[in-house]
Amino acid sequence: MANESKQNGRFQVKRIYEQYDDSDGTRILVDRLWPRGVAKSAARLDGWLKEIAPSPELRQWFGHRPERFAEFARKYEWELATDETKRALVSKLLSLSGTVTLLYAAKDERHNHAVVLCEFLRRMG
């Protein structure tokens, strides 16, 4: 999937394995774990908000199973709206100016938490 098709407003998502582009703006890793095979020096990150990722329990329940994605998205949005730490990080992301690229490592570009987070931020912003 080309980066352009994932852009919609100031928040966008991108796999961390994709090449850096000037249009990425502020690059924030939103995974709880550091992605395999990515050197920290090469990641070109502006921040790593591991606490905004889904809870370990929710992540394990989801297990990257597309048939569970709708329920996963609902539960993750509930976490984003009710967990104090996640709410503070959502506010931090909303306060950033310009384009914000949410980086993630999952192979599935449609069924992952960064997609849910991006849509949540678009609605909140």
mmCIF file of C-alpha atoms in Angstrom:
data_model
loop_
_atom_site.group_PDB
_atom_site.id
_atom_site.type_symbol
_atom_site.label_atom_id
_atom_site.label_comp_id
_atom_site.label_asym_id
_atom_site.label_seq_id
_atom_site.Cartn_x
_atom_site.Cartn_y
_atom_site.Cartn_z
ATOM 1 C CA MET A 1 0.000 0.000 0.000
ATOM 2 C CA ALA A 2 1.477 3.341 -0.991
ATOM 3 C CA ASN A 3 1.935 5.906 1.751
ATOM 4 C CA GLU A 4 -0.332 8.362 -0.075
ATOM 5 C CA SER A 5 -3.347 6.066 0.294
ATOM 6 C CA LYS A 6 -2.944 6.062 4.087
ATOM 7 C CA GLN A 7 -2.952 9.835 4.409
ATOM 8 C CA ASN A 8 -6.131 11.565 5.476
ATOM 9 C CA GLY A 9 -5.707 14.841 7.294
ATOM 10 C CA ARG A 10 -2.863 15.446 9.683
ATOM 11 C CA PHE A 11 -2.748 11.949 11.222
ATOM 12 C CA GLN A 12 -1.550 9.020 9.158
ATOM 13 C CA VAL A 13 -0.202 5.513 9.715
ATOM 14 C CA LYS A 14 2.862 3.846 8.274
ATOM 15 C CA ARG A 15 4.801 0.650 8.867
ATOM 16 C CA ILE A 16 8.116 1.451 10.482
ATOM 17 C CA TYR A 17 9.770 -0.748 7.847
ATOM 18 C CA GLU A 18 8.708 1.656 5.078
ATOM 19 C CA GLN A 19 11.229 4.230 3.945
ATOM 20 C CA TYR A 20 11.325 7.622 5.666
ATOM 21 C CA ASP A 21 9.773 10.443 3.699
ATOM 22 C CA ASP A 22 9.841 14.196 4.350
ATOM 23 C CA SER A 23 6.024 14.163 4.201
ATOM 24 C CA ASP A 24 5.950 11.979 7.344
ATOM 25 C CA GLY A 25 6.149 15.063 9.537
ATOM 26 C CA THR A 26 6.437 14.092 13.200
ATOM 27 C CA ARG A 27 7.175 10.355 13.427
ATOM 28 C CA ILE A 28 5.870 8.582 16.544
ATOM 29 C CA LEU A 29 6.262 4.860 17.221
ATOM 30 C CA VAL A 30 3.055 3.626 18.901
ATOM 31 C CA ASP A 31 4.031 -0.019 19.514
ATOM 32 C CA ARG A 32 4.675 -1.299 23.029
ATOM 33 C CA LEU A 33 7.668 -3.358 21.847
ATOM 34 C CA TRP A 34 10.578 -2.203 19.726
ATOM 35 C CA PRO A 35 10.193 -3.570 16.157
ATOM 36 C CA ARG A 36 12.512 -6.381 15.132
ATOM 37 C CA GLY A 37 15.322 -5.577 12.780
ATOM 38 C CA VAL A 38 15.049 -1.804 13.122
ATOM 39 C CA ALA A 39 18.086 0.058 14.416
ATOM 40 C CA LYS A 40 17.117 2.864 16.768
ATOM 41 C CA SER A 41 19.510 5.170 14.955
ATOM 42 C CA ALA A 42 17.831 4.427 11.596
ATOM 43 C CA ALA A 43 14.227 4.764 12.770
ATOM 44 C CA ARG A 44 14.214 8.576 12.553
ATOM 45 C CA LEU A 45 11.719 8.866 15.383
ATOM 46 C CA ASP A 46 10.497 11.998 17.081
ATOM 47 C CA GLY A 47 9.024 9.941 19.898
ATOM 48 C CA TRP A 48 8.041 6.509 21.160
ATOM 49 C CA LEU A 49 4.744 6.332 23.027
ATOM 50 C CA LYS A 50 4.714 2.670 24.052
ATOM 51 C CA GLU A 51 2.107 3.291 26.772
ATOM 52 C CA ILE A 52 -0.502 4.302 24.164
ATOM 53 C CA ALA A 53 -0.481 0.788 22.708
ATOM 54 C CA PRO A 54 -3.288 -1.603 23.677
ATOM 55 C CA SER A 55 -2.983 -3.319 27.033
ATOM 56 C CA PRO A 56 -1.043 -6.594 26.911
ATOM 57 C CA GLU A 57 -4.251 -8.485 27.711
ATOM 58 C CA LEU A 58 -6.148 -6.892 24.817
ATOM 59 C CA ARG A 59 -3.238 -7.365 22.431
ATOM 60 C CA GLN A 60 -2.963 -11.049 23.334
ATOM 61 C CA TRP A 61 -6.727 -11.571 23.003
ATOM 62 C CA PHE A 62 -6.735 -9.948 19.544
ATOM 63 C CA GLY A 63 -3.775 -11.997 18.329
ATOM 64 C CA HIS A 64 -3.865 -10.185 14.948
ATOM 65 C CA ARG A 65 -6.978 -12.167 13.993
ATOM 66 C CA PRO A 66 -8.952 -10.096 11.450
ATOM 67 C CA GLU A 67 -12.270 -11.635 12.530
ATOM 68 C CA ARG A 68 -11.733 -10.062 15.970
ATOM 69 C CA PHE A 69 -10.756 -6.634 14.665
ATOM 70 C CA ALA A 70 -14.125 -4.874 15.114
ATOM 71 C CA GLU A 71 -14.350 -5.983 18.760
ATOM 72 C CA PHE A 72 -10.663 -5.218 19.280
ATOM 73 C CA ALA A 73 -11.163 -1.689 17.887
ATOM 74 C CA ARG A 74 -14.112 -1.084 20.211
ATOM 75 C CA LYS A 75 -12.176 -2.300 23.257
ATOM 76 C CA TYR A 76 -9.046 -0.367 22.335
ATOM 77 C CA GLU A 77 -11.014 2.844 21.845
ATOM 78 C CA TRP A 78 -12.517 2.272 25.299
ATOM 79 C CA GLU A 79 -8.973 2.012 26.691
ATOM 80 C CA LEU A 80 -7.972 5.216 24.884
ATOM 81 C CA ALA A 81 -10.952 7.041 26.329
ATOM 82 C CA THR A 82 -10.798 5.746 29.901
ATOM 83 C CA ASP A 83 -7.179 4.931 30.802
ATOM 84 C CA GLU A 84 -5.594 8.011 32.376
ATOM 85 C CA THR A 85 -2.146 7.445 30.848
ATOM 86 C CA LYS A 86 -3.544 6.778 27.377
ATOM 87 C CA ARG A 87 -5.794 9.852 27.599
ATOM 88 C CA ALA A 88 -2.785 12.020 28.432
ATOM 89 C CA LEU A 89 -0.873 10.614 25.455
ATOM 90 C CA VAL A 90 -3.858 11.181 23.157
ATOM 91 C CA SER A 91 -3.860 14.825 24.307
ATOM 92 C CA LYS A 92 -0.132 15.011 23.645
ATOM 93 C CA LEU A 93 -0.601 13.704 20.097
ATOM 94 C CA LEU A 94 -3.499 16.088 19.465
ATOM 95 C CA SER A 95 -1.328 19.008 20.586
ATOM 96 C CA LEU A 96 1.314 18.333 17.923
ATOM 97 C CA SER A 97 1.228 20.594 14.904
ATOM 98 C CA GLY A 98 1.488 19.532 11.301
ATOM 99 C CA THR A 99 1.446 15.999 9.971
ATOM 100 C CA VAL A 100 1.840 13.212 12.530
ATOM 101 C CA THR A 101 2.788 9.732 11.328
ATOM 102 C CA LEU A 102 1.936 6.883 13.668
ATOM 103 C CA LEU A 103 4.464 4.110 13.126
ATOM 104 C CA TYR A 104 3.782 0.438 13.808
ATOM 105 C CA ALA A 105 5.385 -2.917 12.983
ATOM 106 C CA ALA A 106 2.410 -5.236 12.359
ATOM 107 C CA LYS A 107 2.335 -6.956 8.975
ATOM 108 C CA ASP A 108 -1.414 -6.444 8.497
ATOM 109 C CA GLU A 109 -1.833 -2.849 7.323
ATOM 110 C CA ARG A 110 -5.603 -2.792 7.827
ATOM 111 C CA HIS A 111 -6.117 -4.690 11.089
ATOM 112 C CA ASN A 112 -3.814 -3.165 13.693
ATOM 113 C CA HIS A 113 -3.979 -0.806 16.642
ATOM 114 C CA ALA A 114 -2.310 2.103 14.822
ATOM 115 C CA VAL A 115 -5.248 2.233 12.376
ATOM 116 C CA VAL A 116 -7.677 2.369 15.311
ATOM 117 C CA LEU A 117 -5.601 5.015 17.075
ATOM 118 C CA CYS A 118 -5.370 7.123 13.914
ATOM 119 C CA GLU A 119 -9.148 7.087 13.398
ATOM 120 C CA PHE A 120 -9.689 7.892 17.088
ATOM 121 C CA LEU A 121 -7.349 10.885 16.851
ATOM 122 C CA ARG A 122 -9.051 12.128 13.678
ATOM 123 C CA ARG A 123 -12.419 12.060 15.418
ATOM 124 C CA MET A 124 -11.054 13.753 18.535
ATOM 125 C CA GLY A 125 -9.142 16.405 16.598
#
